[in-house]
Coordinates of C-alpha atoms and ligand atoms in Angstrom, one line a residue:
M1 CA -8.5 -10.1 -10.7
P2 CA -6.4 -13.2 -10.7
K3 CA -3.1 -11.8 -11.7
I4 CA 0.2 -13.4 -11.4
T5 CA 3.3 -12.5 -13.2
F6 CA 5.4 -15.5 -13.7
Q7 CA 7.2 -15.3 -16.9
L8 CA 9.9 -12.8 -17.1
P9 CA 9.2 -10.1 -19.5
P10 CA 11.3 -10.5 -22.6
Q11 CA 14.3 -8.4 -21.7
M12 CA 14.6 -10.1 -18.4
A13 CA 14.4 -13.6 -19.7
P14 CA 17.5 -15.4 -18.8
S15 CA 19.9 -15.7 -21.7
G16 CA 19.8 -19.2 -23.1
L17 CA 16.4 -19.7 -21.7
K18 CA 16.1 -22.7 -23.8
L19 CA 15.4 -24.4 -20.6
G20 CA 12.9 -21.8 -19.6
L21 CA 10.9 -22.6 -16.6
C22 CA 12.2 -26.1 -16.6
L23 CA 15.6 -25.1 -15.4
A24 CA 16.7 -24.1 -12.0
L25 CA 18.9 -21.2 -13.0
L26 CA 19.8 -20.2 -9.5
G27 CA 21.0 -21.8 -6.4
A28 CA 22.0 -21.3 -2.8
N29 CA 24.1 -22.6 0.1
N30 CA 24.1 -25.1 2.9
N31 CA 24.6 -23.1 6.0
I32 CA 22.1 -20.4 5.2
S33 CA 21.5 -17.7 7.8
Q34 CA 18.0 -16.5 7.4
Q35 CA 18.8 -13.2 8.9
P36 CA 19.3 -10.6 6.1
A37 CA 22.5 -8.5 6.4
W38 CA 20.6 -5.4 7.7
A39 CA 19.1 -7.5 10.5
K40 CA 22.0 -6.9 12.9
P41 CA 21.6 -6.1 16.6
A42 CA 20.4 -2.6 17.3
R43 CA 22.9 -0.2 18.8
N44 CA 22.2 1.7 21.9
A45 CA 20.2 4.8 21.5
A46 CA 22.3 7.9 20.8
V47 CA 22.4 10.9 22.9
Q48 CA 22.3 13.4 20.2
A49 CA 19.8 12.9 17.4
D50 CA 20.4 13.7 13.7
L51 CA 16.8 14.3 13.1
I52 CA 13.8 14.9 15.4
I53 CA 10.3 14.8 14.0
T54 CA 7.8 16.5 16.3
N55 CA 4.0 17.2 16.3
A56 CA 3.3 14.1 14.3
K57 CA 0.6 11.4 14.4
I58 CA 2.9 8.4 14.7
Y59 CA 1.3 5.0 14.1
T60 CA 4.0 2.8 15.6
S61 CA 2.6 -0.7 14.6
A62 CA 3.7 -1.5 18.2
Q63 CA 2.5 -0.7 21.7
P64 CA 1.4 1.9 22.4
P65 CA 0.2 2.4 18.8
W66 CA 0.2 6.2 18.8
Q67 CA 3.0 8.6 19.6
S68 CA 3.8 12.2 18.6
A69 CA 7.5 12.5 18.1
L70 CA 10.6 10.5 17.2
A71 CA 14.3 11.0 17.1
I72 CA 16.7 9.4 14.7
H73 CA 20.4 8.8 15.2
N74 CA 22.7 7.0 12.8
G75 CA 19.8 5.7 10.8
Q76 CA 18.1 4.2 13.8
I77 CA 15.2 5.3 16.0
A78 CA 16.6 6.7 19.2
Q79 CA 13.4 7.8 20.8
V80 CA 9.7 7.5 20.1
G81 CA 7.3 9.3 22.5
S82 CA 6.1 12.8 23.3
N83 CA 7.7 15.9 21.9
E84 CA 9.4 16.5 25.2
E85 CA 10.9 13.0 25.3
A86 CA 12.2 13.2 21.7
L87 CA 13.6 16.8 22.1
K88 CA 15.7 15.7 25.0
L89 CA 18.0 14.2 22.3
A90 CA 18.4 17.5 20.5
G91 CA 21.9 18.9 20.1
P92 CA 23.4 21.8 18.1
A93 CA 23.5 19.7 14.9
T94 CA 20.1 18.2 15.2
K95 CA 17.5 18.9 12.5
I96 CA 14.1 19.4 13.9
F97 CA 11.1 19.0 11.7
D98 CA 7.6 19.9 12.7
A99 CA 5.3 17.4 11.0
K100 CA 2.2 19.5 11.6
A101 CA 0.0 16.6 12.6
K102 CA 0.9 14.5 9.6
L103 CA 0.7 10.7 9.8
I104 CA 4.0 8.8 10.1
M105 CA 4.1 5.0 10.0
A106 CA 6.6 2.3 9.4
G107 CA 7.8 2.0 5.8
F108 CA 5.6 -0.5 3.8
H109 CA 6.8 -4.0 3.1
D110 CA 5.7 -5.3 -0.3
S111 CA 6.0 -9.0 0.2
H112 CA 5.3 -10.1 -3.3
V113 CA 6.6 -7.9 -6.1
H114 CA 8.4 -8.1 -9.4
L115 CA 10.4 -4.9 -9.5
A116 CA 13.1 -6.0 -11.8
E117 CA 10.8 -7.2 -14.6
G118 CA 8.4 -4.3 -13.9
G119 CA 11.3 -1.9 -14.4
A120 CA 12.0 -3.6 -17.8
E121 CA 8.3 -3.4 -18.7
L122 CA 8.4 0.3 -18.2
L123 CA 10.5 0.3 -21.4
Q124 CA 7.9 -1.6 -23.4
C125 CA 4.5 -0.9 -24.9
R126 CA 2.0 -0.8 -22.0
L127 CA -1.4 -2.2 -22.7
N128 CA -3.1 -2.0 -19.3
S129 CA -5.5 0.7 -20.4
A130 CA -6.9 -1.3 -23.3
K131 CA -10.6 -2.0 -23.1
S132 CA -11.0 -3.7 -26.5
R133 CA -9.0 -5.5 -29.2
D134 CA -9.0 -2.3 -31.3
D135 CA -7.4 -0.4 -28.3
V136 CA -4.7 -3.1 -28.2
L137 CA -3.9 -2.7 -31.9
A138 CA -4.0 1.1 -31.6
L139 CA -1.6 1.1 -28.7
L140 CA 0.8 -1.2 -30.5
Q141 CA 0.7 0.9 -33.7
K142 CA 1.4 4.1 -31.6
W143 CA 4.4 2.4 -29.9
K144 CA 5.7 1.1 -33.2
S145 CA 5.7 4.5 -34.8
E146 CA 7.3 6.1 -31.7
N147 CA 10.0 3.3 -31.7
P148 CA 10.9 2.9 -35.3
S149 CA 14.5 1.7 -34.8
G150 CA 14.2 -1.5 -32.7
R151 CA 13.5 -4.9 -34.1
W152 CA 11.0 -6.4 -31.7
I153 CA 7.7 -4.9 -30.7
L154 CA 7.3 -6.0 -27.1
A155 CA 4.2 -5.3 -25.1
A156 CA 3.0 -6.1 -21.6
G157 CA 0.0 -5.6 -19.5
L158 CA -2.7 -6.9 -21.9
P159 CA -6.0 -7.1 -19.8
L160 CA -7.7 -10.4 -20.7
P161 CA -11.2 -8.9 -20.7
A162 CA -10.1 -6.6 -23.6
I163 CA -9.8 -9.7 -25.9
A164 CA -12.5 -11.8 -24.3
R165 CA -15.0 -11.2 -27.1
E166 CA -12.6 -10.6 -30.0
P167 CA -9.7 -12.9 -29.5
L168 CA -6.2 -12.0 -30.6
D169 CA -4.2 -14.2 -33.0
C170 CA -1.1 -14.0 -35.1
H171 CA -2.9 -12.7 -38.2
I172 CA -4.5 -9.9 -36.2
L173 CA -1.1 -8.9 -34.9
D174 CA 0.4 -9.1 -38.4
Q175 CA -1.8 -6.1 -39.2
V176 CA 0.4 -4.1 -36.8
S177 CA 3.6 -5.4 -38.5
A178 CA 4.4 -8.4 -40.6
E179 CA 8.1 -7.5 -40.7
R180 CA 8.9 -6.8 -37.1
P181 CA 8.4 -9.7 -34.6
I182 CA 5.7 -8.9 -32.0
L183 CA 5.2 -10.4 -28.6
V184 CA 2.3 -9.3 -26.3
Y185 CA 2.2 -10.4 -22.7
A186 CA -1.1 -10.8 -20.8
E187 CA -1.5 -8.7 -17.7
D188 CA -1.2 -11.9 -15.6
G189 CA 2.0 -12.9 -17.3
H190 CA 0.7 -16.5 -17.9
S191 CA 0.0 -16.1 -21.6
A192 CA 1.5 -14.3 -24.6
W193 CA 0.5 -13.7 -28.2
L194 CA 3.0 -13.6 -31.1
N195 CA 2.6 -12.5 -34.6
S196 CA 3.6 -14.7 -37.5
K197 CA 7.2 -13.3 -37.6
A198 CA 7.7 -14.0 -33.9
L199 CA 6.3 -17.5 -34.3
Q200 CA 8.7 -18.1 -37.1
L201 CA 11.7 -16.9 -35.1
A202 CA 10.6 -19.0 -32.1
K203 CA 10.2 -22.0 -34.5
V204 CA 6.7 -22.7 -33.2
T205 CA 4.8 -24.9 -35.7
S206 CA 1.9 -27.3 -35.5
K207 CA 4.5 -30.0 -34.7
T208 CA 6.3 -28.2 -31.9
K209 CA 6.3 -30.0 -28.6
T210 CA 6.8 -28.1 -25.4
T211 CA 9.4 -29.6 -23.1
C212 CA 8.3 -27.6 -20.1
G213 CA 4.5 -28.2 -20.2
G214 CA 2.3 -25.4 -21.1
I215 CA 0.0 -25.0 -24.1
I216 CA 0.7 -24.0 -27.8
E217 CA -2.8 -23.1 -28.9
L218 CA -3.9 -24.2 -32.4
D219 CA -6.5 -22.6 -34.6
S220 CA -9.3 -24.4 -36.4
T221 CA -6.8 -25.3 -39.2
G222 CA -4.5 -27.0 -36.8
E223 CA -1.8 -24.3 -37.0
P224 CA -0.4 -22.3 -34.1
S225 CA -2.8 -19.4 -33.3
G226 CA -0.1 -17.3 -31.9
C227 CA -1.1 -17.9 -28.2
L228 CA 1.4 -19.6 -25.9
R229 CA 0.5 -20.3 -22.3
E230 CA 2.4 -21.1 -19.1
G231 CA 5.6 -23.2 -19.8
A232 CA 5.2 -22.9 -23.6
L233 CA 6.2 -19.2 -23.2
A234 CA 9.8 -20.4 -22.8
L235 CA 9.7 -21.1 -26.6
A236 CA 9.4 -17.4 -27.3
Q237 CA 11.6 -16.2 -24.5
K238 CA 14.6 -17.9 -25.9
V239 CA 14.6 -15.7 -29.0
L240 CA 13.9 -12.4 -27.3
P241 CA 16.5 -9.7 -26.9
V242 CA 18.3 -9.6 -23.6
L243 CA 19.1 -6.4 -21.8
S244 CA 22.6 -5.7 -20.7
L245 CA 23.3 -5.7 -16.9
K246 CA 23.7 -2.0 -17.0
D247 CA 20.3 -1.5 -18.6
R248 CA 18.6 -4.1 -16.2
S249 CA 20.1 -2.3 -13.2
A250 CA 18.9 1.1 -14.5
A251 CA 15.4 -0.3 -15.1
L252 CA 15.4 -1.9 -11.6
A253 CA 16.5 1.4 -10.0
K254 CA 13.7 3.2 -11.8
A255 CA 11.2 0.7 -10.4
I256 CA 12.6 1.0 -6.9
N257 CA 12.3 4.8 -7.1
L258 CA 8.6 4.3 -7.9
A259 CA 8.3 1.9 -5.0
N260 CA 9.9 4.5 -2.7
S261 CA 7.4 7.1 -3.9
F262 CA 4.6 4.8 -2.6
G263 CA 6.3 4.5 0.8
I264 CA 7.8 1.0 0.2
T265 CA 11.1 0.5 2.1
S266 CA 11.3 -3.3 2.1
A267 CA 10.2 -6.0 -0.4
Q268 CA 10.3 -9.6 -1.3
E269 CA 11.2 -10.0 -4.9
A270 CA 8.8 -12.8 -5.8
H271 CA 10.6 -14.5 -8.7
A272 CA 14.3 -13.9 -9.0
N273 CA 16.0 -15.7 -11.8
N274 CA 19.6 -15.0 -12.8
E275 CA 18.8 -11.8 -14.7
V276 CA 16.7 -10.5 -11.9
I277 CA 19.0 -11.3 -9.0
T278 CA 22.1 -10.0 -10.8
A279 CA 20.4 -6.6 -11.3
Y280 CA 19.7 -6.4 -7.6
Y281 CA 23.2 -7.5 -6.8
D282 CA 24.6 -4.9 -9.0
L283 CA 22.7 -2.1 -7.2
A284 CA 23.6 -3.5 -3.8
K285 CA 27.3 -3.8 -4.7
H286 CA 27.4 -0.2 -5.8
N287 CA 25.5 0.9 -2.7
R288 CA 22.6 2.1 -4.9
L289 CA 19.9 -0.3 -3.6
N290 CA 17.3 2.0 -2.0
L291 CA 15.2 -0.9 -0.7
K292 CA 15.7 -3.8 1.7
V293 CA 15.1 -6.9 -0.3
V294 CA 14.8 -10.6 0.2
A295 CA 14.8 -12.3 -3.2
A296 CA 12.8 -15.5 -3.8
L297 CA 15.1 -17.4 -6.2
H298 CA 13.7 -19.2 -9.2
T299 CA 13.2 -22.9 -9.0
G300 CA 12.1 -25.2 -11.8
T301 CA 12.4 -28.9 -12.2
M302 CA 15.0 -29.5 -9.5
T303 CA 17.9 -31.9 -10.0
P304 CA 20.9 -32.5 -7.7
V305 CA 22.8 -29.9 -9.8
A306 CA 20.0 -27.4 -9.6
Y307 CA 20.0 -27.7 -5.8
K308 CA 23.7 -27.0 -5.7
Q309 CA 23.2 -24.0 -8.0
I310 CA 20.5 -22.5 -5.9
E311 CA 22.5 -23.0 -2.7
A312 CA 25.5 -21.3 -4.3
A313 CA 23.3 -18.4 -5.6
A314 CA 21.8 -17.8 -2.1
E315 CA 25.3 -17.5 -0.7
K316 CA 26.7 -15.4 -3.5
Y317 CA 23.8 -12.9 -3.6
S318 CA 23.4 -12.4 0.2
K319 CA 26.8 -10.7 0.8
Y320 CA 25.7 -7.1 0.8
S321 CA 23.7 -5.1 3.1
R322 CA 20.0 -4.8 2.0
L323 CA 20.0 -7.9 -0.2
S324 CA 19.4 -11.5 0.9
A325 CA 18.5 -14.4 -1.4
H326 CA 17.4 -17.0 1.1
S327 CA 13.9 -17.6 -0.2
A328 CA 12.9 -19.9 -3.0
K329 CA 9.9 -19.5 -5.3
I330 CA 7.7 -22.4 -6.4
F331 CA 4.8 -22.0 -8.8
A332 CA 2.3 -24.6 -7.7
D333 CA -0.3 -23.8 -10.3
G334 CA -1.3 -21.1 -12.9
V335 CA -4.4 -18.9 -13.0
I336 CA -8.2 -19.6 -12.9
E337 CA -9.1 -17.6 -16.0
S338 CA -6.8 -19.7 -18.2
H339 CA -8.0 -23.0 -16.5
T340 CA -4.4 -23.5 -15.3
A341 CA -5.2 -23.1 -11.6
A342 CA -5.5 -26.3 -9.7
L343 CA -9.0 -26.8 -8.2
L344 CA -10.2 -29.4 -5.8
E345 CA -13.5 -29.7 -7.8
P346 CA -14.0 -29.4 -11.6
Y347 CA -14.2 -26.0 -13.3
S348 CA -17.9 -25.0 -13.6
D349 CA -17.8 -24.2 -17.3
Q350 CA -16.6 -27.6 -18.5
A351 CA -18.7 -30.6 -19.4
K352 CA -18.9 -33.4 -16.9
N353 CA -16.9 -35.8 -19.1
N354 CA -14.2 -33.2 -19.6
N355 CA -14.0 -31.7 -16.2
K356 CA -10.4 -30.9 -15.7
K357 CA -9.7 -29.8 -12.2
Q358 CA -6.1 -30.6 -11.4
S359 CA -3.5 -28.5 -13.0
L360 CA -0.7 -28.5 -10.6
N361 CA 2.7 -27.7 -12.1
F362 CA 4.2 -30.5 -10.1
S363 CA 2.5 -33.6 -8.6
P364 CA 1.9 -33.4 -4.9
D365 CA 4.7 -35.9 -4.4
E366 CA 7.2 -33.9 -6.5
L367 CA 6.2 -30.7 -4.6
K368 CA 6.8 -32.5 -1.3
V369 CA 10.3 -33.5 -2.4
M370 CA 11.1 -30.0 -3.6
V371 CA 9.9 -28.3 -0.5
K372 CA 11.7 -30.8 1.7
E373 CA 15.0 -30.4 -0.1
L374 CA 14.8 -26.6 -0.2
A375 CA 13.9 -26.4 3.4
K376 CA 16.7 -28.8 4.3
R377 CA 19.0 -26.3 2.7
G378 CA 17.6 -23.4 4.8
F379 CA 15.3 -21.8 2.3
Q380 CA 12.1 -20.1 3.1
I381 CA 9.6 -21.4 0.5
H382 CA 7.4 -18.8 -1.2
I383 CA 4.7 -20.7 -3.1
H384 CA 2.4 -19.3 -5.7
A385 CA -1.0 -21.0 -5.2
I386 CA -4.2 -19.7 -6.7
G387 CA -6.7 -22.6 -6.7
D388 CA -7.8 -24.5 -3.6
G389 CA -6.1 -27.6 -5.0
A390 CA -2.8 -25.8 -5.2
V391 CA -3.2 -24.3 -1.7
R392 CA -3.9 -27.7 -0.3
A393 CA -0.9 -29.3 -2.1
A394 CA 1.3 -26.5 -0.9
L395 CA 0.1 -26.9 2.7
D396 CA 0.6 -30.6 2.5
A397 CA 4.1 -30.2 1.2
L398 CA 5.0 -27.6 3.9
E399 CA 3.5 -29.8 6.6
A400 CA 5.9 -32.6 5.6
A401 CA 9.0 -30.3 5.4
P402 CA 11.5 -29.7 8.2
D403 CA 11.2 -26.2 9.7
G404 CA 13.6 -26.5 12.7
G405 CA 15.2 -23.3 11.5
D406 CA 12.2 -21.0 11.7
L407 CA 12.1 -20.6 7.9
R408 CA 8.8 -18.8 7.8
H409 CA 7.3 -20.3 4.7
Q410 CA 4.5 -18.4 2.9
I411 CA 1.8 -19.0 0.3
A412 CA 0.9 -16.1 -2.0
H413 CA -2.3 -15.2 -3.9
L414 CA -4.8 -17.6 -2.2
Q415 CA -7.7 -16.9 -4.5
L416 CA -9.6 -19.9 -3.4
V417 CA -8.9 -21.8 -0.1
A418 CA -11.0 -24.8 1.0
P419 CA -12.6 -23.9 4.4
A420 CA -11.0 -27.0 5.9
D421 CA -7.5 -25.6 5.1
L422 CA -8.0 -22.1 6.6
K423 CA -6.8 -23.2 10.1
R424 CA -3.8 -25.0 8.7
F425 CA -1.9 -21.7 8.1
A426 CA -1.7 -20.9 11.8
A427 CA -1.1 -24.5 12.7
L428 CA 1.8 -24.8 10.3
N429 CA 3.1 -21.3 10.9
V430 CA 2.6 -20.5 7.2
T431 CA 2.1 -16.8 6.3
A432 CA -0.8 -15.9 4.1
N433 CA 0.7 -13.5 1.5
C434 CA -2.4 -11.5 0.3
Q435 CA -2.7 -9.5 -2.9
A436 CA -5.5 -7.3 -1.5
A437 CA -5.7 -5.2 -4.6
W438 CA -7.3 -8.1 -6.5
A439 CA -10.3 -8.5 -4.2
Y440 CA -13.0 -6.4 -6.0
Q441 CA -15.5 -6.9 -8.8
D442 CA -13.6 -6.2 -12.0
P443 CA -14.1 -7.8 -15.4
Y444 CA -11.6 -10.5 -14.4
I445 CA -13.8 -11.5 -11.5
K446 CA -17.2 -10.9 -13.2
D447 CA -16.6 -12.0 -16.7
L448 CA -13.7 -14.5 -16.6
T449 CA -13.6 -16.0 -13.1
A450 CA -17.3 -16.3 -12.1
P451 CA -18.3 -18.6 -14.9
L452 CA -15.4 -20.9 -14.2
L453 CA -16.0 -21.2 -10.4
G454 CA -19.7 -21.0 -10.0
R455 CA -21.7 -19.3 -7.3
E456 CA -20.7 -21.3 -4.2
R457 CA -17.0 -20.9 -4.9
M458 CA -17.3 -17.3 -6.0
A459 CA -18.7 -16.5 -2.5
R460 CA -15.4 -17.6 -1.0
V461 CA -12.8 -16.0 -3.2
Y462 CA -9.9 -14.1 -1.6
P463 CA -10.8 -15.2 1.9
F464 CA -8.5 -12.8 3.7
N465 CA -10.7 -12.2 6.7
S466 CA -11.5 -15.9 7.1
L467 CA -7.7 -16.5 7.1
K468 CA -7.2 -13.8 9.7
Q469 CA -10.1 -15.1 11.9
A470 CA -8.6 -18.6 11.6
G471 CA -5.4 -17.2 13.1
A472 CA -3.2 -16.9 10.0
R473 CA -0.4 -14.4 10.0
L474 CA -0.9 -12.0 7.0
A475 CA 1.7 -10.4 4.8
A476 CA 0.7 -8.3 1.8
G477 CA 2.1 -7.7 -1.6
S478 CA 1.2 -5.9 -4.8
D479 CA 2.4 -8.4 -7.5
W480 CA 3.3 -5.3 -9.5
T481 CA 3.1 -4.9 -12.5
V482 CA 0.1 -7.3 -12.3
S483 CA -1.6 -4.8 -10.1
T484 CA -0.9 -1.4 -8.6
L485 CA 2.3 -0.9 -6.7
N486 CA 0.5 1.6 -4.4
P487 CA -0.1 0.0 -1.0
L488 CA -2.7 2.6 -0.1
E489 CA -4.9 1.5 -3.0
A490 CA -4.5 -2.2 -1.9
M491 CA -5.3 -1.2 1.7
Q492 CA -8.5 0.5 0.6
T493 CA -9.6 -2.5 -1.4
A494 CA -8.7 -4.8 1.5
V495 CA -11.2 -2.9 3.8
T496 CA -13.9 -2.1 1.2
R497 CA -13.6 -5.1 -1.2
Q498 CA -14.3 -2.5 -3.9
A499 CA -12.2 -0.9 -6.6
P500 CA -10.0 2.0 -5.2
K501 CA -11.3 4.2 -8.0
Q502 CA -14.7 4.6 -9.7
N503 CA -15.1 3.0 -13.0
N504 CA -15.3 5.0 -16.2
V505 CA -19.1 5.6 -15.8
G506 CA -18.5 7.1 -12.4
T507 CA -19.8 4.2 -10.3
T508 CA -18.4 1.5 -8.0
E509 CA -19.4 -2.1 -8.1
P510 CA -20.8 -3.7 -4.9
P511 CA -18.2 -5.2 -2.6
L512 CA -16.8 -8.6 -3.5
N513 CA -17.6 -10.9 -0.6
A514 CA -18.0 -8.1 2.0
A515 CA -17.5 -10.5 4.9
E516 CA -13.9 -11.0 3.8
A517 CA -13.0 -7.3 4.3
L518 CA -10.2 -6.7 6.7
E519 CA -9.9 -4.0 9.3
L520 CA -7.5 -1.2 8.3
S521 CA -5.2 -2.1 11.3
D522 CA -5.0 -5.7 10.0
I523 CA -3.9 -4.8 6.5
A524 CA -1.6 -2.1 7.9
Q525 CA 0.1 -4.7 10.0
A526 CA 0.3 -7.0 7.0
Y527 CA 2.2 -4.3 5.1
T528 CA 4.5 -3.6 8.1
T529 CA 5.1 -6.2 10.8
G530 CA 3.8 -9.0 8.6
G531 CA 6.3 -8.2 5.8
A532 CA 9.1 -7.8 8.3
Y533 CA 8.3 -11.2 9.7
V534 CA 8.5 -13.0 6.3
N535 CA 11.7 -11.2 5.6
H536 CA 13.2 -12.2 8.9
S537 CA 13.8 -8.6 9.8
E538 CA 11.2 -7.9 12.5
K539 CA 13.9 -6.9 15.0
Q540 CA 14.9 -4.1 12.7
T541 CA 11.9 -3.1 10.5
G542 CA 8.1 -3.2 10.4
S543 CA 7.4 -1.0 13.4
L544 CA 8.7 2.3 14.8
E545 CA 10.4 1.4 18.1
V546 CA 13.6 2.4 19.7
G547 CA 16.6 0.6 18.3
K548 CA 14.9 -0.2 15.0
C549 CA 15.9 1.2 11.6
A550 CA 14.4 4.6 10.7
D551 CA 12.4 3.2 7.8
L552 CA 9.3 5.3 7.7
V553 CA 6.7 7.0 5.6
M554 CA 4.9 10.3 6.1
L555 CA 1.5 10.7 4.5
D556 CA -0.5 13.9 3.8
K557 CA -3.7 12.5 5.3
N558 CA -4.3 10.2 8.3
I559 CA -5.7 7.1 6.7
F560 CA -6.9 5.9 10.1
E561 CA -9.3 8.9 10.3
L562 CA -10.4 8.9 6.6
P563 CA -13.6 7.2 5.4
K564 CA -12.6 3.7 4.2
S565 CA -13.5 4.7 0.6
E566 CA -10.9 7.5 0.7
I567 CA -7.8 5.7 2.0
A568 CA -6.2 5.7 -1.4
S569 CA -6.5 9.4 -1.7
A570 CA -3.7 9.8 0.8
K571 CA -0.3 10.6 -0.8
V572 CA 3.2 9.9 0.4
L573 CA 5.1 13.0 1.3
L574 CA 8.3 11.5 2.5
T575 CA 10.0 8.1 2.7
L576 CA 13.1 7.4 4.8
I577 CA 15.3 4.3 4.8
D578 CA 17.8 4.1 7.6
G579 CA 17.0 7.7 8.2
K580 CA 18.0 8.8 4.7
T581 CA 15.5 10.3 2.3
V582 CA 14.7 8.1 -0.6
Y583 CA 11.6 10.0 -1.7
K584 CA 10.3 13.5 -1.0
D585 CA 7.2 15.2 -2.4
S586 CA 8.3 18.3 -4.3
N587 CA 6.0 20.5 -2.2
L588 CA 7.3 19.3 1.1
S589 CA 9.9 21.5 2.7
F590 CA 12.0 19.0 4.6
Ligands
ZN601 ZN1 3.9 -12.7 -8.6

């Protein structure tokens, strides 16, 4: 399941995206403090709690790991310990809640997520359930008839296995509508299909050249087939409708509500261009941001002006509590199933005389310069790297960059890592940002990836335990909407290397590289303390300790006592941020 969202969905595409991925749309500042605004020194414990939770199974993510009660005052944890210890802080106004042995743990940190674009996608035709090309067409038809008034038909979440045998092209999409333009995004966000009307509006012809790299696929007659990949997507994005700030903020707020319902209290927004960061900023400004967010700002081909812009943006968008923009996102490569990931050795399915292996979006030297310049300006670098070639280039670039300021760089996805590079994560203090929900045998892995990597490399995909054993610090993220936003599903897959749910014939595939399974405590730490570390907020979040923020989640089952294959059956009952309820199950009396 190599899934990476990297293009913005249509509505979130920056206006004037003529420059598309090629442009640095955002910027930052010189004297960047890496500490987010919420990471201020803890106050002294209060004498009278606002809330005391008793009789709980509290997993603290600290030492000692298990406690039974906690007290909250002014949004902070004033006591964690026994019932007696916590109840010492009770006063006349204190609310006391008996948790009846429910599990409470630190709120989850999703360290790689696309909530703004995901929120916008919720407004579009969703294709994630499609199993075949006919399913795709039926879903598009249904959406079209339910949404007769708009002009564009925008769809997202197309699973590539659904069209592996019967490819999509503009003529097939014309069957849905020849009059209304149609754009369909692949689930991984790295490709899109357009109908003839959309190709016409985007002015894509057999003679069109992309200025940002990428591929305009041609059919057997030499005409555009309708499929655009990677940087070529910018050609379509420039003609797509753009949502107003009000609509973008509303869509983002909806996505954050969903995240809260899964126990997520902090996140790293993994690709924040202007449209994305302004939606977060709008919510923060109006005190409506129910999430602690570090945004990884968009970078493209960097020029002196672009560096100035990204610096200015980091300063501008880090003013309010709960939002910091001191991370910068670099896409080092694409995805394996599209042959756009950078591999050290050739793809297995290509003839020897045409064995493309290197598909870095930037040359290793360009990458080094970008990383160095961004690090010099105080940015944490968040690098998308799927193939072992991209991972190596990313590590080489980070090794050459200054990190005197404890910038805490991270590399996300890590589908294939050369064994020789595993130890470099710890040596260079680079966090391995794992998308654990991808590590099971689904059609992406079996049908699309295995033939391209061959047996030896397939036995090493998603080497999360090898990274752990080699001393790497782990963080974890969903990459939603590429994969589930529910951390408990990802945790189950991390420990089982199997799908969190049975397939439609009621079975589960064997584990994918079982030796790479993590312990539950490892992936739980990645979702709590690991995420707090990459967001520079470990003094305030990530564990339940006195003086830290009361960011926590209560589950209906104790995942540490469940069989591994049932972890995802646990449900979130309550999510608190700074002691305030941001999600509550309707059946919970709290
Ligand atoms: Zn992503």
